[in-house]
Every structure is written in structure tokens, then in C-alpha cells.
Coordinates of C-alpha atoms and ligand atoms in Angstrom, one line a residue:
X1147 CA -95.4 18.0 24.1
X1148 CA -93.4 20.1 26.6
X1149 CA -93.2 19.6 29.7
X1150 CA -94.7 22.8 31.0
X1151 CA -97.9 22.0 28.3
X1152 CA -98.5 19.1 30.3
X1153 CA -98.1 20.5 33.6
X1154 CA -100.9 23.5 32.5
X1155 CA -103.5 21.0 31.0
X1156 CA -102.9 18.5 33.9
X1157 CA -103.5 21.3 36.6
X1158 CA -106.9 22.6 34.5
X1159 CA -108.2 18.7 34.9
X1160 CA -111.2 18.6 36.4
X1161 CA -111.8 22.7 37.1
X1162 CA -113.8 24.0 34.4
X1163 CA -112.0 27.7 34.5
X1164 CA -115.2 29.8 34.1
X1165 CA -113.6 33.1 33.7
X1166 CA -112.2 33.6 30.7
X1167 CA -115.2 31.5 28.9
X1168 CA -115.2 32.8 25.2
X1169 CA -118.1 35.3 24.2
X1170 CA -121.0 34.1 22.5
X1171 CA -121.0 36.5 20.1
X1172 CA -117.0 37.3 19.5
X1173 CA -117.0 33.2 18.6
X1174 CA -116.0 33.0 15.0
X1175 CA -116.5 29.2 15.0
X1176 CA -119.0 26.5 15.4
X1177 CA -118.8 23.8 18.0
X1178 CA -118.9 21.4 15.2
X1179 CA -116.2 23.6 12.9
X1180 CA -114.1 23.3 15.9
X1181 CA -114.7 19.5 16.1
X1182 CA -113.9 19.1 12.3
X1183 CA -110.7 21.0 12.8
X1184 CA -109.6 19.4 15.9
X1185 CA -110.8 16.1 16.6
X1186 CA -111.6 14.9 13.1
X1187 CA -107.4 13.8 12.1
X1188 CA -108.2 11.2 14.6
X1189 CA -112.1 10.7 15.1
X1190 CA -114.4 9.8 12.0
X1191 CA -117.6 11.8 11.0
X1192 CA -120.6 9.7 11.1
X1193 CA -123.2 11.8 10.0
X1194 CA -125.0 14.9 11.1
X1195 CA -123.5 15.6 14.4
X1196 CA -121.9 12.3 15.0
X1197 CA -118.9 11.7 15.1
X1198 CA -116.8 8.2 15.8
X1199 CA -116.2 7.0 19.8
X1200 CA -117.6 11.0 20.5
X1201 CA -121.2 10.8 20.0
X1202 CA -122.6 7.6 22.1
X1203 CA -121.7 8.9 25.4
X1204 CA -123.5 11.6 27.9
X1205 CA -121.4 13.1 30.8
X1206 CA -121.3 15.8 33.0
X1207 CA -119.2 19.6 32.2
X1208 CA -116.2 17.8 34.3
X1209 CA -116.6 14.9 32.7
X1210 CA -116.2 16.4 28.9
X1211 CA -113.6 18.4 30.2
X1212 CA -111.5 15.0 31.7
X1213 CA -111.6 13.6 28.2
X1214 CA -110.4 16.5 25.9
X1215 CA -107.9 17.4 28.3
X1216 CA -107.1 13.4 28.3
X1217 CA -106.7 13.6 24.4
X1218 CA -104.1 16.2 25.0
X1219 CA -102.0 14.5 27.5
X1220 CA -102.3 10.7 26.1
X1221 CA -103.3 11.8 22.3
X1222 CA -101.1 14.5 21.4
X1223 CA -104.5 16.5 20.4
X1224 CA -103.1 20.3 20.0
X1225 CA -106.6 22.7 21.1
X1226 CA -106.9 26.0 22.5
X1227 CA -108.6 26.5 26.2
X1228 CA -111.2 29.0 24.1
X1229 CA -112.2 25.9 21.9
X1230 CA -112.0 23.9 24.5
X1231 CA -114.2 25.7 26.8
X1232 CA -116.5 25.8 23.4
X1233 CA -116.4 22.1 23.1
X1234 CA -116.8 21.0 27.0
X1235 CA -119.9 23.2 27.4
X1236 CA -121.3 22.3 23.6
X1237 CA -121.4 18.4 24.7
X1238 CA -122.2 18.7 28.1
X1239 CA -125.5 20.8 26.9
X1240 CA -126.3 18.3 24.0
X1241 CA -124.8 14.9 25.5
X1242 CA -124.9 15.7 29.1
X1243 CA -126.7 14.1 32.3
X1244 CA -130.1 14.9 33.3
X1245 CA -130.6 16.5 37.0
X1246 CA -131.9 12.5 38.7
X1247 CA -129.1 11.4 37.0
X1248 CA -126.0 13.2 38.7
X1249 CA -127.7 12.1 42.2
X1250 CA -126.0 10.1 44.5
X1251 CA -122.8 11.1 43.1
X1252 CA -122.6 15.0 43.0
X1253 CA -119.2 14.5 46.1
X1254 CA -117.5 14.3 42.9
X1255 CA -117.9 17.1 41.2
X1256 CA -118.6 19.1 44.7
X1257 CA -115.1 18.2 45.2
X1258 CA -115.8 16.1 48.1
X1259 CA -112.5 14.1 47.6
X1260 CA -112.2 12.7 51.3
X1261 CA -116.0 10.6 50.8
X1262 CA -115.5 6.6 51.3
X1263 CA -117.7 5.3 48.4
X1264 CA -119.4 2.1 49.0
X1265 CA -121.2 0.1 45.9
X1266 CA -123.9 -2.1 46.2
X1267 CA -122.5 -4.0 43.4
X1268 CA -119.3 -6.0 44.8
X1269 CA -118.2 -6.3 40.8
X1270 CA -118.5 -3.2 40.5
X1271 CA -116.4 -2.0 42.9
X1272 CA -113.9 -4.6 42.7
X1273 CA -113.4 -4.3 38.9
X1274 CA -114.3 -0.8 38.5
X1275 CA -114.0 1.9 41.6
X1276 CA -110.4 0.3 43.0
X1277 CA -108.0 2.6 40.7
X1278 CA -110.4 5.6 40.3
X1279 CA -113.7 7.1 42.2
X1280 CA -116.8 4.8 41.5
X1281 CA -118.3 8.1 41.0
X1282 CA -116.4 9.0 37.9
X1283 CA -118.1 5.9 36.3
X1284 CA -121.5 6.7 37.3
X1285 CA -121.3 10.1 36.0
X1286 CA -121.2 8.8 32.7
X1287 CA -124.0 6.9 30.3
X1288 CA -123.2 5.2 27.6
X1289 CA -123.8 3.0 25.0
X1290 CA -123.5 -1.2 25.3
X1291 CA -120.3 -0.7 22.7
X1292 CA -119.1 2.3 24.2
X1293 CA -118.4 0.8 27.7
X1294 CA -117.0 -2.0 26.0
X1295 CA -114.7 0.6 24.0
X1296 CA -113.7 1.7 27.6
X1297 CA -112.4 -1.6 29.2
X1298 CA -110.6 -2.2 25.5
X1299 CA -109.0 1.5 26.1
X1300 CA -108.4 0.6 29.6
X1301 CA -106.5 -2.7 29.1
X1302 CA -105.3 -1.5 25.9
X1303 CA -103.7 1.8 27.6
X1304 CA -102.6 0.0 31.2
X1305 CA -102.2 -3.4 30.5
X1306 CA -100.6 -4.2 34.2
X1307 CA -104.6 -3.4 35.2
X1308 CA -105.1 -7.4 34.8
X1309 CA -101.3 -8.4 37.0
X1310 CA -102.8 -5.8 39.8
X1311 CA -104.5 -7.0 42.9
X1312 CA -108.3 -7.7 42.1
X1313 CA -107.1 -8.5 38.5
X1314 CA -104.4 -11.3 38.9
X1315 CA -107.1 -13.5 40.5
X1316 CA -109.6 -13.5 38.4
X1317 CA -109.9 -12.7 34.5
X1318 CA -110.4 -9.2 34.7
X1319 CA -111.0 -8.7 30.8
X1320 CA -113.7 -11.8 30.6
X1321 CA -115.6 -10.2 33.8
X1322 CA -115.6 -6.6 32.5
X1323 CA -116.5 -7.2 29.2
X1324 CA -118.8 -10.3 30.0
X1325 CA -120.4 -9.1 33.0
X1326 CA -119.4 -5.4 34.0
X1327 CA -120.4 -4.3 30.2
X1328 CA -123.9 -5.6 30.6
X1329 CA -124.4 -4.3 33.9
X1330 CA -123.2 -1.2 32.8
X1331 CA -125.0 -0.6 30.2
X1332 CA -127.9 -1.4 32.2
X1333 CA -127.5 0.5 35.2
X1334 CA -126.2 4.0 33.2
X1335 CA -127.9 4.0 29.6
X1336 CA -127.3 5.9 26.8
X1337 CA -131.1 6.2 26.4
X1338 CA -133.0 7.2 29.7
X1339 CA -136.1 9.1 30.0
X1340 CA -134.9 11.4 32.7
X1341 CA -132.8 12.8 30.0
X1342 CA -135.1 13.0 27.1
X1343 CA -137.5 14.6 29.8
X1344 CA -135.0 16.9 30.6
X1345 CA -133.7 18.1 27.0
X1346 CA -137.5 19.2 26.5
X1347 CA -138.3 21.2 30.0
X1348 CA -138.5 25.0 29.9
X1349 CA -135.5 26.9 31.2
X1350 CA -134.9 27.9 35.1
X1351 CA -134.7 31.5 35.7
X1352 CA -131.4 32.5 37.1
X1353 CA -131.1 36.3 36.8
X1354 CA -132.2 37.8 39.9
X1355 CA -131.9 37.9 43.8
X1356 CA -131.0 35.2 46.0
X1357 CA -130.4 34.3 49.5
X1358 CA -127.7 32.5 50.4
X1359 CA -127.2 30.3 53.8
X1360 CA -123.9 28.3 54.5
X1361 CA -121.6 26.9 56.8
X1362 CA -118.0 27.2 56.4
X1363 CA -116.2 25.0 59.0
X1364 CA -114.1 26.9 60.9
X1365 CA -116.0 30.2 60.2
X1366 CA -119.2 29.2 61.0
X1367 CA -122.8 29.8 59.5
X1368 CA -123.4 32.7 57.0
X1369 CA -125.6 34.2 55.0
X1370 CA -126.0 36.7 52.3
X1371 CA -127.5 38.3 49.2
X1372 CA -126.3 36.9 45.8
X1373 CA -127.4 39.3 42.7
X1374 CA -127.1 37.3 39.2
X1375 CA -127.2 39.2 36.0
X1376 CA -127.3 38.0 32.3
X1377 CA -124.0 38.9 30.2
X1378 CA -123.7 39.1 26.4
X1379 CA -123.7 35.7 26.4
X1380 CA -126.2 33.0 26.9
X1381 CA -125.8 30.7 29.9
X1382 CA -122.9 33.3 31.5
X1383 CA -123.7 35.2 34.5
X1384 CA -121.7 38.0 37.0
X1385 CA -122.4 37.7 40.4
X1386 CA -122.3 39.5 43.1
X1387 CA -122.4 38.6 46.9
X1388 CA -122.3 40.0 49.8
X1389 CA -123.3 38.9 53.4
X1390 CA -121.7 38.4 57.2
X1391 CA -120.5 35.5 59.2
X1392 CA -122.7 35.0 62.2
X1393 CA -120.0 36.9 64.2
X1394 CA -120.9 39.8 62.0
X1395 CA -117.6 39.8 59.8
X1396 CA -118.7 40.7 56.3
X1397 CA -118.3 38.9 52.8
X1398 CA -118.2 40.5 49.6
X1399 CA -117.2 38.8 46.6
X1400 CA -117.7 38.9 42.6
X1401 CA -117.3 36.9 39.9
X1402 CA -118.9 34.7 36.8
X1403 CA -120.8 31.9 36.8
X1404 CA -121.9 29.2 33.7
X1405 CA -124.7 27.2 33.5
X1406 CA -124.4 24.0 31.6
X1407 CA -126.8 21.4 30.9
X1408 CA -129.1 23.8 32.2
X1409 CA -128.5 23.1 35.6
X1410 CA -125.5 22.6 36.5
X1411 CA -124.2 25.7 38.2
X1412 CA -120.2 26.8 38.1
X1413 CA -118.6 29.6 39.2
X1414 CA -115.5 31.5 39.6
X1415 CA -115.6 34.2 42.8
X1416 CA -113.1 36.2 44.4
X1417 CA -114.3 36.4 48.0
X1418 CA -112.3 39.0 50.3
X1419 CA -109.3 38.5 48.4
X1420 CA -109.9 34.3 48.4
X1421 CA -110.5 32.8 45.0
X1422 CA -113.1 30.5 45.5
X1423 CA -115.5 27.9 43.3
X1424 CA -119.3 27.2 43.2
X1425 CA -120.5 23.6 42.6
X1426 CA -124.3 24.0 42.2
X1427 CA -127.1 22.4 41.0
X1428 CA -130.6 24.6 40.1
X1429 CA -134.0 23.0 41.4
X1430 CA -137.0 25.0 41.3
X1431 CA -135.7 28.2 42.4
X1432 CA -133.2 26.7 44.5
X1433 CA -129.6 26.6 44.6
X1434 CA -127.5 24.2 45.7
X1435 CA -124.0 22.5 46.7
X1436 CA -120.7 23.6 47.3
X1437 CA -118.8 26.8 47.6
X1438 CA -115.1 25.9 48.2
X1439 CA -111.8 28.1 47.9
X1440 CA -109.9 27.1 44.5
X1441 CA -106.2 26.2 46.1
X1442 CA -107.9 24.0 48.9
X1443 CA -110.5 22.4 48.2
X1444 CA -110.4 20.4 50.7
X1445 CA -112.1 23.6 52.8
X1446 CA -115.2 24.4 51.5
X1447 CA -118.9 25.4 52.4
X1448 CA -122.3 23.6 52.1
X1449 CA -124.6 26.0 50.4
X1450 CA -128.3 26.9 49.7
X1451 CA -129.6 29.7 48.0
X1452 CA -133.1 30.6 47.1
X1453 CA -134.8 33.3 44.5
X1454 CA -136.5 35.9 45.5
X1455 CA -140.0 36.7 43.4
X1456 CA -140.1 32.6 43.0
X1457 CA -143.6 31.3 43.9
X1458 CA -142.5 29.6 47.0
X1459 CA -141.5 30.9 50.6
X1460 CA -138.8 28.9 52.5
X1461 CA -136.8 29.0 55.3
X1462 CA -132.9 27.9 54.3
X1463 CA -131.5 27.7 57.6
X1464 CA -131.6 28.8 61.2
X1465 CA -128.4 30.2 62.3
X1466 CA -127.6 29.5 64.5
X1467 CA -129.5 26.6 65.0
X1468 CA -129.7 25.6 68.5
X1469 CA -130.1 26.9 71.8
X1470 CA -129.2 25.8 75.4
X1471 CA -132.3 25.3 77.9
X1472 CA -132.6 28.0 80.0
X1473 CA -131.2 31.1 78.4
X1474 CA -132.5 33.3 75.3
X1475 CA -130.6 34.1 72.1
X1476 CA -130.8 35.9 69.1
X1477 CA -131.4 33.5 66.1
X1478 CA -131.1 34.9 62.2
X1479 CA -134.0 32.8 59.9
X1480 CA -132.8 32.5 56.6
X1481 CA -135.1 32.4 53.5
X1482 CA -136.6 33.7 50.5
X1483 CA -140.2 35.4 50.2
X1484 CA -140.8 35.2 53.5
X1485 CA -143.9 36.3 55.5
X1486 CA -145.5 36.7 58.4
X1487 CA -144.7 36.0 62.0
X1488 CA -142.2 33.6 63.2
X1489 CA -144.2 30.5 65.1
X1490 CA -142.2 28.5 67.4
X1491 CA -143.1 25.2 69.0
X1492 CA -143.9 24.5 72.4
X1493 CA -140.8 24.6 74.5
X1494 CA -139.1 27.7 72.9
X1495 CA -140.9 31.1 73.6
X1496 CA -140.3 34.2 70.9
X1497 CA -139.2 36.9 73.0
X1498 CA -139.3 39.6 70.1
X1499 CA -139.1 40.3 66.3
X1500 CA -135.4 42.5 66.0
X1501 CA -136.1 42.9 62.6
X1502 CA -137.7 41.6 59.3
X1503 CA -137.4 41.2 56.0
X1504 CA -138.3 39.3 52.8
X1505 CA -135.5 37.0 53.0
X1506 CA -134.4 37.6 57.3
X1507 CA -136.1 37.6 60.0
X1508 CA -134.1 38.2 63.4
X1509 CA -135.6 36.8 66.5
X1510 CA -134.8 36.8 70.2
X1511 CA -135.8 33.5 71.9
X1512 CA -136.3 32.2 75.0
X1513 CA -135.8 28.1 75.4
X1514 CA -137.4 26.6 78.5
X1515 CA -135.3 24.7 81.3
X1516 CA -136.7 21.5 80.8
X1517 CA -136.3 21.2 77.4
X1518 CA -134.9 19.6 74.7
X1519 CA -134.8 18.0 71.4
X1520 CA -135.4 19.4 67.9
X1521 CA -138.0 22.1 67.6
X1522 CA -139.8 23.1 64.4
X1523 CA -140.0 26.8 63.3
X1524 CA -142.2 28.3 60.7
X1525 CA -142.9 31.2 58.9
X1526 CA -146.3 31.3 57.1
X1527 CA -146.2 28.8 54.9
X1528 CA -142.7 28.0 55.2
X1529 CA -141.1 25.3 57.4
X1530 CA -137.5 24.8 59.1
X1531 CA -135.8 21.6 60.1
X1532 CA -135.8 22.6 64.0
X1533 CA -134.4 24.3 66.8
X1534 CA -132.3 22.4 68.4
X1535 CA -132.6 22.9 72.2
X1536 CA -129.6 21.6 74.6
X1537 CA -128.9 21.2 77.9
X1538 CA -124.9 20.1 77.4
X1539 CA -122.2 19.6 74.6
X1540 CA -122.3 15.7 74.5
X1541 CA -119.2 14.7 71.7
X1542 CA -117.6 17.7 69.6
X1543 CA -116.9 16.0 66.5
X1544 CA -114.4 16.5 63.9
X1545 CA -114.4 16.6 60.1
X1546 CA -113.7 15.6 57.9
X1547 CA -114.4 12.0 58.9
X1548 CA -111.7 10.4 56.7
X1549 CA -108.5 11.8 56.3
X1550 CA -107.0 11.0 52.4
X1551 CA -103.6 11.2 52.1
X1552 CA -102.2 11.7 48.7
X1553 CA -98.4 11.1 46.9
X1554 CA -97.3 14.0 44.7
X1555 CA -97.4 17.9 45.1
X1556 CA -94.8 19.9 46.8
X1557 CA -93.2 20.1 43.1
X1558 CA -92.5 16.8 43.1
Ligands
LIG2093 C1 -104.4 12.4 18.0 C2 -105.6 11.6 17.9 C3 -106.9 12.1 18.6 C4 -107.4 13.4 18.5 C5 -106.9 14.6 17.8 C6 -108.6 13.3 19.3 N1 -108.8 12.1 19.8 FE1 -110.4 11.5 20.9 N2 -109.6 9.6 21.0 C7 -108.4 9.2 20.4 C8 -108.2 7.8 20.7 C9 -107.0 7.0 20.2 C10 -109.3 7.4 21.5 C11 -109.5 6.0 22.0 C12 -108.7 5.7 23.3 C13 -109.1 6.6 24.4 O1 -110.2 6.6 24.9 O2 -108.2 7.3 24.8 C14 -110.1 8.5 21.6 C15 -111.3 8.5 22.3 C16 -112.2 9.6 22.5 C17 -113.4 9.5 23.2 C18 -114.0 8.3 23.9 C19 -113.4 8.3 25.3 C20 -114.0 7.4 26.3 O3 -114.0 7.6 27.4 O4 -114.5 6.3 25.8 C21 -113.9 10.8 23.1 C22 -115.3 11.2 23.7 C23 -113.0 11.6 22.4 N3 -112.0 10.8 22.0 C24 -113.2 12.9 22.1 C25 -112.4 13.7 21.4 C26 -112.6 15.1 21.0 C27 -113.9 15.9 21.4 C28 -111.6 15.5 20.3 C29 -111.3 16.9 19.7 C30 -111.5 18.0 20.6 C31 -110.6 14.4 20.2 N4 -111.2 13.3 20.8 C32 -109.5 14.4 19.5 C33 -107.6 10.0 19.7 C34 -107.7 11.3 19.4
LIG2094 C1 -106.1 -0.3 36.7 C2 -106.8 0.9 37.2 C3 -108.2 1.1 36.6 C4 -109.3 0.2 36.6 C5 -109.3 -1.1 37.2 C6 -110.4 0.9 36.0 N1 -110.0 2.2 35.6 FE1 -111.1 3.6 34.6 N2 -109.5 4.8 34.4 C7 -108.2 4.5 34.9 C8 -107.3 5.6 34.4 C9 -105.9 5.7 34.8 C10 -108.1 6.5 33.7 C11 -107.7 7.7 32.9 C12 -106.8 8.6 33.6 C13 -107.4 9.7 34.3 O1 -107.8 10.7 33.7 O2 -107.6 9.6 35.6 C14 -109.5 6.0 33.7 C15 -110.5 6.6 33.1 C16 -111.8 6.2 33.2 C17 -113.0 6.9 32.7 C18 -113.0 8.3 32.0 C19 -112.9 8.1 30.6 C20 -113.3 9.3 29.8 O3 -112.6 9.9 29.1 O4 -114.5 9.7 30.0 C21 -114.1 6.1 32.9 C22 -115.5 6.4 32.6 C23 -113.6 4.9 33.5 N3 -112.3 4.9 33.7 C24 -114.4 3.8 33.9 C25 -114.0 2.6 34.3 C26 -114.8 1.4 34.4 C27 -116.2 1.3 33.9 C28 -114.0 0.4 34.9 C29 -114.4 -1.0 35.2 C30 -114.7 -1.8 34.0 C31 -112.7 1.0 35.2 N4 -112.7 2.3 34.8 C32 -111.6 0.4 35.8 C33 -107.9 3.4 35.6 C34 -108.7 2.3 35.9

């Protein structure tokens, strides 16, 4: 393979590149021609749909996407990114995770690569989450005999993994086959019923309005309008957002979004001239996760985002959300289908309605002198975590907690 082959599929690992996803309908192939053309030389067909080492193991889009692009680096496997695309969103919809069973671990795929894990299991993270994220492994289900496959491949394709530290002291292949495999196959099954459950619920609207709320440190709160419409082909989506910082700047961006599994929520935006990446997840009308810019994604945004015309009203976020005793300010409430007139709680006085809408309501508040603490805010049936009234700055913080240093880049 040449070298600059190896360069582009290593640089594609992990970012499922949403734009340039085939067309449903321009697809002359199946998934499963594609499979017999590709994968078959080296995997054996088991049946209908099955094939050998492929078939007993659910993951997420990344996680498909980490193995076919790992049979092209270690395997020699020759595929195009079309097929590719084909294949990583045909098994993560058919052998993917269920919603439950992502949770816990979604830093991962929300490219939260600066988290410090930290395992219950001491075996597990001694034997398992010391070379790679622990989250990598619970991201995956499988079967007894395919985690057993997995330490074989793992000792089979780095055999120093038992002369490292943590494996020159102990038998590292007797306790992960003996013990990890069992616990593994325990702890993330092939066979759950979150994920039978889930392959049988009806599918989440995602064409419409929404409202967006974020924080993008070093910008600040936003929020915005996010209008999703249905392409040619199933499961892809344009987008279109616009919306302002808090300081007023505004945000437009475009761009095209995928849904795999039925849930799980990627996108490709350019956002004033930025290209950026949406990590989502889609719960009952809700949106939500990570909005970070492609190059770094070490900078990125929390985000919510709720439909309008769903059946519920909420409030995503108060922005900003806190106050100093003593003084008014003008607050944005961020949510979807909302109605009626702000309450506040005792403590904090609502000076008056500047505007109103479905989805923002602008309020001038006064906070008492007195005061402090968290107080809640509501909106007809719809309730916020609190206004935050404060009487001084007490720490300024910085984040990221944890700084990661990391060896390569810079061309080397
Ligand atoms: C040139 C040979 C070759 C080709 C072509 C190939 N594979 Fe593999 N595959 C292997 C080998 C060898 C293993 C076992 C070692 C390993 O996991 O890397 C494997 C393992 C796997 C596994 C199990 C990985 C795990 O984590 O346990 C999956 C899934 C897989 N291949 C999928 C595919 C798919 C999908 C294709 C076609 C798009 C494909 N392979 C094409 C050689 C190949
Ligand atoms: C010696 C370091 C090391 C240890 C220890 C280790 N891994 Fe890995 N693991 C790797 C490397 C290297 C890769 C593949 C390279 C890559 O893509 O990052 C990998 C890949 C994986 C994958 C992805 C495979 C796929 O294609 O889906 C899983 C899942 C995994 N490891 C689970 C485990 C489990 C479970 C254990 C404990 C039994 C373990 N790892 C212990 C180094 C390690």
C-alpha cells in the first residue's frame, strides 16, 4: 500500500465523512454485494446475512468505521470510501447499539478526548483500558467467542502486549481469556433487550424546526434555529442554522447530516467559514451532544436542540444563566413550544417581557440584594434548571480539566 493510502485512510479513522455519503438511489450495489465482493477473499459466508468474525458483533457508526478502515491498514483490504460509507452505515443500522447502550460512554464518540476514565472493574482497566480508551471496549457487544477472537487478534497482532507493564506480572492471556472474556461477555452482550427493543420502535421525526442552545467556550452561550429537511435519500438530511452569540454576533452555517442506528446523529457544517461536526444523539424530540470544529476538536460546544410542533414544551437553557444581586439584566429563555408567561421564583422579580416567541422569550429581570443561590424559572408547563443569583466571582475555573499531551503530528 502506498504510503499516501495509508496516510488518507488513517486521517478518515474515527470521522465518519458525512458529505459525500453515496445516494440511495444512484447505489448500484447491495450492502451485502459489496460485502461478497470485498470482504468475502478473506471472511467466510455463513448463511443468510452472516458472514465469518463480521456478523456476532454490534458497534456504534465509529466503531464499524475503525474496523474496515483497520482491514485496510493491517489487512491489505482494497475498498472504496463510497462502499465503505455503504458498509459502516449498513452494519451500524443492522448490528449497531441501542440508545441505553452508548450511555456512559458517548465522550468517545463526542470527541471528548481529554476525559480521565475510571472503571469500576480494576481487571478491566488494568487488562483492557491501559493501551486504548475503556470506552472503545464498551462501545462494542459481542459474542462469548468473539471477545475471545479479540484478545487472540490482540496477542496475535502485538505480541509485546504480555512483556508491557500490567502484562509482564501477571499472565495476561490466562486473565483475559479466563476472566476478562467472561466478564465481557457478561457485562456487553451480543443479545440484550435494549437492542431488540430498540430494532422494533417506530422512527423519530427529524425533518423540521429546532431550537438550538450551546455554549462554546471562549464564545460564550448561543442559540439558534436549525431547519432539517429530508434528501433523496433515506436517513440523509441538509441543515441549515442560523443564530447569534449572546454578544449578538451571528451564526449561519449549512451542511448534511446522517442518521444511523436511528439515533445517532452526524453531521458535516460549515459554520462562518469553520468546518465543524455534530455528535448527537435523538431522544424524544430532543437533540443532543456535541458540536465541535473538524481540525480542533479539542474546541467544541455542548449542545441541545429541541423540535418545534413536538408534544412537549421546554426550556433548553437560560442565557445567560445567572445574575448578580442587586442589578437587573436582560436574560434570553431558550426552548421549543413555549407558552405563556415567564414565572420567576421569589428573589428575582420580572421586570418586563422584551419579546416572545414559540421557541424565545426575552426578559428583563431584577435580582434582589439579599439574594442568592439557584432560582427556578418556568414557562407554562415547562421548567429550567435555575437562575443563578450572585453576589461575587468566587474561583474562575479553567477547562479543560486535564490537559492530554500527545506524540506525533506536526508531519512527523
Ligand atoms: C485481506 C483479508 C481481509 C479482508 C479483505 C477483510 N478482512 Fe476483516 N479480518 C481479517 C482478519 C485476518 C481478521 C482477524 C484479525 C483482526 O481482527 O484484524 C479480520 C477481522 C474482522 C472483523 C472482526 C474484528 C474484531 O474486532 O474482532 C470484522 C468485523 C471484519 N474483519 C470485517 C471486515 C469487513 C466488513 C470486510 C470487508 C469490507 C473485511 N473485514 C475484509 C482479514 C480481512
Ligand atoms: C497492548 C495494548 C492493548 C491492550 C492491553 C488492549 N488493546 Fe485493544 N487494541 C489495541 C490496538 C493497538 C488496537 C487496534 C489499533 C487501533 O485501531 O487503535 C486495539 C483494538 C481494539 C478494539 C477494536 C477492534 C475492532 O476492530 O472493533 C477493541 C474492541 C479492543 N481493542 C478491545 C480490547 C479489550 C477487550 C482488551 C482487554 C482484553 C484490550 N483491547 C486490550 C491495543 C490494546
Amino acid at each position: 500500500m502506498k504510503t499516501t493510502t495509508l496516510k488518507a485512510v488513517a486521517a478518515s479513522l474515527g470521522f465518519l465523512t458525512v458529505a459525500a455519503m453515496p445516494q440511495g438511489t444512484m447505489a448500484a450495489e447491495s450492502p451485502e454485494q459489496i460485502i461478497g465482493r470485498t470482504c468475502i477473499a478473506c471472511h467466510s459466508s455463513e448463511g443468510d446475512q452472516q458472514w465469518s468474525r463480521i456478523s456476532k458483533q454490534r458497534k456504534t457508526p465509529e466503531g464499524w468505521l475503525m474496523t474496515i478502515a483497520r482491514m485496510q491498514i493491517m489487512h491489505g483490504l482494497q475498498i472504496e470510501e463510497d462502499d465503505r460509507r455503504t458498509l459502516v452505515k449498513y452494519f451500524a443500522d443492522n448490528q449497531g447499539l441501542a440508545p441505553s447502550e452508548t450511555e456512559g460512554a458517548r465522550y468517545a464518540l463526542e470527541r471528548r478526548l481529554n476525559t480521565s476514565e475510571s472503571f469500576e472493574s480494576q481487571q478491566f482497566t488494568e487488562t483492557c483500558a491501559r493501551c486504548h480508551s475503556g470506552a472503545r471496549v464498551k462501545l462494542q457487544r459481542r459474542t462469548s467467542e468473539e471477545w475471545e477472537h479479540l484478545v487472540h487478534f490482540h496477542l496475535g497482532q502485538w505480541p509485546t502486549t504480555e512483556y508491557q507493564a500490567m502484562g509482564r506480572d501477571r499472565e495476561w492471556l490466562n486473565l483475559a481469556l479466563n476472566e476478562m472474556v467472561p466478564e465481557l461477555a457478561e457485562t456487553l452482550p451480543w443479545e440484550s433487550d435494549a437492542w431488540e427493543e430498540w430494532q422494533q420502535r417506530p422512527a423519530i421525526e427529524v425533518v423540521g424546526d429546532w431550537t438550538m442552545a450551546g455554549h462554546l467556550p471562549g464564545r460564550g452561550a448561543f442559540h439558534g434555529r436549525m431547519v432539517v429537511s429530508g434528501t433523496d435519500s433515506k436517513d440523509q438530511f441538509s441543515i441549515n442554522l442560523t443564530g447569534e452569540y449572546a454578544d449578538g454576533t451571528p451564526i449561519r452555517g449549512e451542511g448534511k447530516a446522517i442518521v444511523y442506528t436511528g439515533y445517532e446523529w452526524r453531521a458535516n457544517l460549515e459554520v462562518d467559514g469553520d468546518s465543524m461536526r455534530q455528535v448527537f444523539a435523538l431522544k424524544d424530540d430532543q437533540l443532543q451532544g456535541r458540536m465541535f470544529y473538524r481540525d480542533h476538536d479539542e474546541v467544541g460546544a455542548d449542545v441541545v436542540a429541541a423540535r418545534d410542533g413536538g408534544e412537549e414544551s421546554r426550556i433548553l437553557a437560560l442565557q445567560p444563566s445567572y445574575i448578580k444581586a442587586g442589578t437587573e439584566a436582560d436574560i434570553a429563555i431558550v426552548g421549543a413550544n413555549l407558552e405563556g408567561t415567564p414565572e420567576l421564583s421569589e428573589g428575582l422579580e420580572l421586570v418586563e417581557v422584551l419579546d416572545q416567541s414559540d421557541s424565545l422569550i426575552r426578559v428583563r429581570v431584577k435580582a434582589e440584594a439579599d439574594q442568592s443561590g439557584s432560582k427556578p424559572v418556568g414557562v407554562g408547563s415547562a421548567a429550567s434548571k435555575g437562575l443563578v443569583i450572585y453576589d461575587k466571582i468566587a474561583q474562575v475555573k479553567v477547562v479543560p480539566e486535564f490537559a492530554v499531551a500527545r506524540v506525533g503530528g506536526n508531519g512527523g
